[in-house]
Short mmCIF file of C-alpha atoms and ligand atoms in Angstrom, two decimals:
data_model
loop_
_atom_site.label_atom_id
_atom_site.label_comp_id
_atom_site.label_asym_id
_atom_site.label_seq_id
_atom_site.Cartn_x
_atom_site.Cartn_y
_atom_site.Cartn_z
CA UNK K 14 161.49 382.32 86.58
CA UNK K 15 162.60 379.92 89.50
CA UNK K 16 166.14 378.73 89.54
CA UNK K 17 166.76 376.12 91.94
CA UNK K 18 170.51 375.54 92.71
CA UNK K 19 172.25 372.29 93.07
CA UNK K 20 169.38 370.43 91.43
CA UNK K 21 170.79 367.30 89.97
CA UNK K 22 170.55 368.41 86.12
CA UNK K 23 172.23 371.65 87.01
CA UNK K 24 174.89 369.76 88.72
CA UNK K 25 175.58 367.56 86.20
CA UNK K 26 175.72 370.07 83.59
CA UNK K 27 178.46 371.73 85.86
CA UNK K 28 180.20 368.87 86.08
CA UNK K 29 179.93 368.23 81.73
CA UNK K 30 181.48 371.89 81.79
CA UNK K 31 184.32 371.34 84.36
CA UNK K 32 185.09 368.12 82.51
CA UNK K 33 185.50 369.60 79.12
CA UNK K 34 187.42 372.65 80.82
CA UNK K 35 190.13 369.82 81.96
CA UNK K 36 189.95 368.51 78.49
CA UNK K 37 190.66 371.46 76.80
CA UNK K 38 193.55 372.22 79.17
CA UNK K 39 195.37 369.08 78.25
CA UNK K 40 194.66 368.94 74.58
CA UNK K 41 195.65 372.54 73.86
CA UNK K 42 198.66 372.32 75.97
CA UNK K 43 199.31 369.07 74.49
CA UNK K 44 200.47 367.55 77.90
CA UNK K 45 198.13 364.69 76.84
CA UNK K 46 197.98 363.75 73.10
CA UNK K 47 197.08 360.36 73.38
CA UNK K 48 193.29 360.39 71.95
CA UNK K 49 192.38 356.91 73.49
CA UNK K 50 193.32 358.49 76.93
CA UNK K 51 191.36 361.63 76.39
CA UNK K 52 188.24 359.68 75.24
CA UNK K 53 188.62 357.47 78.33
CA UNK K 54 188.48 360.38 80.43
CA UNK K 55 185.32 361.96 79.07
CA UNK K 56 183.75 358.38 78.96
CA UNK K 57 184.22 357.81 82.99
CA UNK K 58 182.26 359.95 85.19
CA UNK K 59 184.58 360.88 87.82
CA UNK K 60 181.95 362.22 90.27
CA UNK K 61 180.53 358.51 90.85
CA UNK K 62 184.20 357.72 92.36
CA UNK K 63 184.37 360.91 94.56
CA UNK K 64 183.35 360.93 98.16
CA UNK K 65 179.83 362.60 98.48
CA UNK K 66 181.16 365.16 100.59
CA UNK K 67 183.82 366.39 97.78
CA UNK K 68 181.64 365.52 94.95
CA UNK K 69 181.36 369.56 93.98
CA UNK K 70 185.48 369.17 93.20
CA UNK K 71 185.09 366.20 91.24
CA UNK K 72 186.84 367.91 88.37
CA UNK K 73 189.38 369.90 90.26
CA UNK K 74 192.91 368.93 89.38
CA UNK K 75 193.91 367.73 92.79
CA UNK K 76 193.88 364.61 94.61
CA UNK K 77 190.93 364.08 96.92
CA UNK K 78 190.30 361.83 100.02
CA UNK K 79 188.55 358.62 99.76
CA UNK K 80 188.82 357.17 103.53
CA UNK K 81 191.57 355.11 105.12
CA UNK K 82 194.06 358.03 104.73
CA UNK K 83 194.19 357.55 100.97
CA UNK K 84 193.31 359.68 98.10
CA UNK K 85 192.20 359.58 94.73
CA UNK K 86 194.97 360.70 92.35
CA UNK K 87 194.99 364.40 90.91
CA UNK K 88 193.59 363.89 87.42
CA UNK K 89 196.36 365.21 85.56
CA UNK K 90 198.83 362.85 87.22
CA UNK K 91 196.39 360.02 86.27
CA UNK K 92 196.63 360.95 82.72
CA UNK K 93 200.03 361.35 82.20
CA UNK K 94 200.36 357.93 83.68
CA UNK K 95 197.70 356.33 81.46
CA UNK K 96 199.37 358.12 78.63
CA UNK K 97 203.14 356.55 79.47
CA UNK K 98 201.26 353.04 79.76
CA UNK K 99 200.26 352.91 76.17
CA UNK K 100 197.33 350.54 76.75
CA UNK K 101 195.88 348.81 74.00
CA UNK K 102 192.27 347.13 73.50
CA UNK K 103 192.76 343.57 74.65
CA UNK K 104 195.90 344.03 76.99
CA UNK K 105 195.78 342.09 80.11
CA UNK K 106 196.42 344.76 82.72
CA UNK K 107 196.96 344.87 86.32
CA UNK K 108 196.60 347.74 88.37
CA UNK K 109 198.17 348.28 92.01
CA UNK K 110 195.98 350.27 94.47
CA UNK K 111 192.40 350.37 93.35
CA UNK K 112 191.18 352.88 96.01
CA UNK K 113 188.27 354.37 94.61
CA UNK K 114 188.10 352.20 91.40
CA UNK K 115 188.53 355.51 89.08
CA UNK K 116 191.67 354.81 87.62
CA UNK K 117 190.59 350.86 86.86
CA UNK K 118 187.64 352.29 85.15
CA UNK K 119 189.81 354.35 82.85
CA UNK K 120 192.01 351.15 82.26
CA UNK K 121 188.97 349.21 81.58
CA UNK K 122 187.91 351.77 78.87
CA UNK K 123 191.32 351.39 77.52
CA UNK K 124 191.78 347.57 77.73
CA UNK K 125 188.52 345.88 78.52
CA UNK K 126 189.40 343.26 81.24
CA UNK K 127 191.73 344.65 84.39
CA UNK K 128 192.67 343.34 87.69
CA UNK K 129 193.14 345.84 90.36
CA UNK K 130 194.57 344.99 94.06
CA UNK K 131 193.87 346.97 97.01
CA UNK K 132 194.89 346.45 100.33
CA UNK K 133 192.60 347.88 102.40
CA UNK K 134 189.22 345.99 102.73
CA UNK K 135 187.05 349.22 103.07
CA UNK K 136 188.65 350.50 99.88
CA UNK K 137 188.29 347.15 97.65
CA UNK K 138 184.60 347.32 98.80
CA UNK K 139 184.27 351.01 97.93
CA UNK K 140 186.18 350.25 94.67
CA UNK K 141 183.65 347.33 93.80
CA UNK K 142 180.52 349.25 94.66
CA UNK K 143 181.89 352.30 92.47
CA UNK K 144 182.80 350.31 89.45
CA UNK K 145 179.35 348.49 89.66
CA UNK K 146 177.33 351.43 89.67
CA UNK K 147 179.26 353.09 86.95
CA UNK K 148 178.71 349.88 84.96
CA UNK K 149 182.02 348.42 84.54
CA UNK K 150 181.85 344.96 84.69
CA UNK K 151 185.14 343.95 83.53
CA UNK K 152 187.15 344.96 86.40
CA UNK K 153 188.03 342.27 88.90
CA UNK K 154 188.97 343.73 92.59
CA UNK K 155 190.95 341.69 94.68
CA UNK K 156 191.69 342.39 98.43
CA UNK K 157 195.15 341.67 98.81
CA UNK K 158 198.69 343.06 98.86
CA UNK K 159 199.55 344.45 95.63
CA UNK K 160 203.52 343.80 96.14
CA UNK K 161 202.40 340.22 95.82
CA UNK K 162 200.92 341.04 92.44
CA UNK K 163 198.19 338.67 91.17
CA UNK K 164 199.76 335.67 90.16
CA UNK K 165 196.32 333.89 89.17
CA UNK K 166 195.77 336.12 86.01
CA UNK K 167 199.36 336.64 85.12
CA UNK K 168 201.37 337.52 82.95
CA UNK K 169 200.12 340.85 82.05
CA UNK K 170 200.84 343.37 79.05
CA UNK K 171 200.47 346.23 81.43
CA UNK K 172 201.19 347.02 85.01
CA UNK K 173 200.28 350.34 86.71
CA UNK K 174 201.31 351.10 90.18
CA UNK K 175 199.44 353.98 91.71
CA UNK K 176 201.31 354.13 95.20
CA UNK K 177 205.10 354.97 95.84
CA UNK K 178 207.75 352.30 96.65
CA UNK K 179 211.35 352.64 97.01
CA UNK K 180 211.86 349.94 94.46
CA UNK K 181 209.35 348.12 91.85
CA UNK K 182 208.41 344.93 93.73
CA UNK K 183 210.17 341.81 91.94
CA UNK K 184 206.62 340.01 91.87
CA UNK K 185 205.43 342.69 89.74
CA UNK K 186 208.51 342.41 87.31
CA UNK K 187 207.98 338.66 87.15
CA UNK K 188 204.32 338.82 86.42
CA UNK K 189 204.92 341.23 83.21
CA UNK K 190 205.00 339.82 79.89
CA UNK K 191 208.05 340.09 77.74
CA UNK K 192 207.56 343.12 75.70
CA UNK K 193 205.20 344.21 78.55
CA UNK K 194 205.49 347.80 80.21
CA UNK K 195 204.89 348.70 83.91
CA UNK K 196 204.52 352.47 85.23
CA UNK K 197 205.54 353.26 89.00
CA UNK K 198 206.12 356.07 91.03
CA UNK K 199 209.50 355.07 92.62
CA UNK K 200 211.30 356.78 95.76
CA UNK K 201 209.68 358.83 98.62
CA UNK K 202 205.95 359.95 99.06
CA UNK K 203 207.02 363.58 98.14
CA UNK K 204 209.26 363.63 95.46
CA UNK K 205 209.02 360.04 93.82
CA UNK K 206 210.23 359.45 90.24
CA UNK K 207 207.70 358.21 87.63
CA UNK K 208 209.19 355.19 85.89
CA UNK K 209 208.59 353.19 83.04
CA UNK K 210 209.73 349.55 82.60
CA UNK K 211 210.03 348.00 79.38
CA UNK K 212 210.41 344.33 79.84
CA UNK K 213 212.84 343.12 77.00
CA UNK K 214 213.58 339.84 78.01
CA UNK K 215 212.90 337.96 80.91
CA UNK K 216 215.62 339.21 83.24
CA UNK K 217 216.28 342.66 81.38
CA UNK K 218 214.20 345.95 81.67
CA UNK K 219 214.61 349.30 80.00
CA UNK K 220 213.92 351.94 82.21
CA UNK K 221 212.43 355.41 81.38
CA UNK K 222 212.35 358.68 83.75
CA UNK K 223 209.32 360.75 83.45
CA UNK K 224 209.87 363.48 86.25
CA UNK K 225 208.82 363.92 89.86
CA UNK K 226 205.23 363.57 91.71
CA UNK K 227 203.73 362.78 95.29
CA UNK K 228 202.05 359.90 95.97
CA UNK K 229 200.96 357.88 99.07
CA UNK K 230 203.11 355.08 99.83
CA UNK K 231 202.63 351.56 98.82
CA UNK K 232 202.68 349.83 102.49
N1 SAH Y 29 194.18 354.20 91.91
C1 SAH Y 29 193.44 354.83 93.19
C2 SAH Y 29 194.10 355.77 93.85
C3 SAH Y 29 195.06 355.22 94.38
S1 SAH Y 29 195.79 355.91 95.65
C4 SAH Y 29 192.14 355.66 92.19
O1 SAH Y 29 191.76 355.62 91.12
O2 SAH Y 29 191.38 356.12 93.38
C5 SAH Y 29 196.66 354.45 96.25
C6 SAH Y 29 196.13 353.39 96.79
O3 SAH Y 29 196.95 352.37 96.78
C7 SAH Y 29 195.40 353.20 98.06
O4 SAH Y 29 193.87 352.99 97.85
C8 SAH Y 29 196.15 352.48 98.82
O5 SAH Y 29 195.32 351.85 100.17
C9 SAH Y 29 196.61 351.22 98.08
N2 SAH Y 29 197.77 350.38 98.71
C10 SAH Y 29 198.57 351.24 99.20
N3 SAH Y 29 199.57 350.08 99.48
C11 SAH Y 29 198.97 348.74 98.88
C12 SAH Y 29 199.46 347.35 98.62
N4 SAH Y 29 200.79 347.09 99.37
N5 SAH Y 29 198.84 346.47 97.93
C13 SAH Y 29 197.55 347.16 97.57
N6 SAH Y 29 197.06 348.40 97.43
C14 SAH Y 29 197.69 349.26 98.11
#
């Protein structure tokens, strides 16, 4: 029997196996207990958002280059952040740092409509293209400075920042609705703290700290 290595069918079934392995790891270790986050992970084909030269590593649990010296984040980090964000269907969601568009696709699985802001034009275009190819029509990719948020669609129930800054930009706090939740890595690139900000009143935030991570900087 002839075996054709690298045929699309074989590659797809490898991806499914690798995906299932990550899913089992998160579920069995109870690292990710949110069923909606786990389901979103199964729904989104990460291989469509990874640079073709790294496609075989689509389900390896580490970041991968996407151009402009940026990376698609490590899957475990993405799932932990999504779990902290506690997104419900119908929430108005803003992401800062579209990158490949992968996280925006996950957010769209969870919420529906998502706005994502990306500073690099090349990456904003990449995110748009990837999202379109994967069939995510409810994601609005905006080319701009995420520190300004995106006032046109504010306020947001949920905001997720996917690059590290020394403090959470004021505009993002302003654009969060009362009762809303923001997740952001805050501090230096290596060793930033994952923070949750719960907006309890127009000028009042409850802050939670959820461990140390590494992120590219918000510039
Ligand atoms: N969420 C992405 C990966 C994030 S990497 C994904 O799923 O693939 C961080 C991203 O933030 C990079 O694409 C980087 O270009 C972008 N970024 C950095 N500073 C920014 C800013 N001020 N405004 C918007 N995007 C920014």
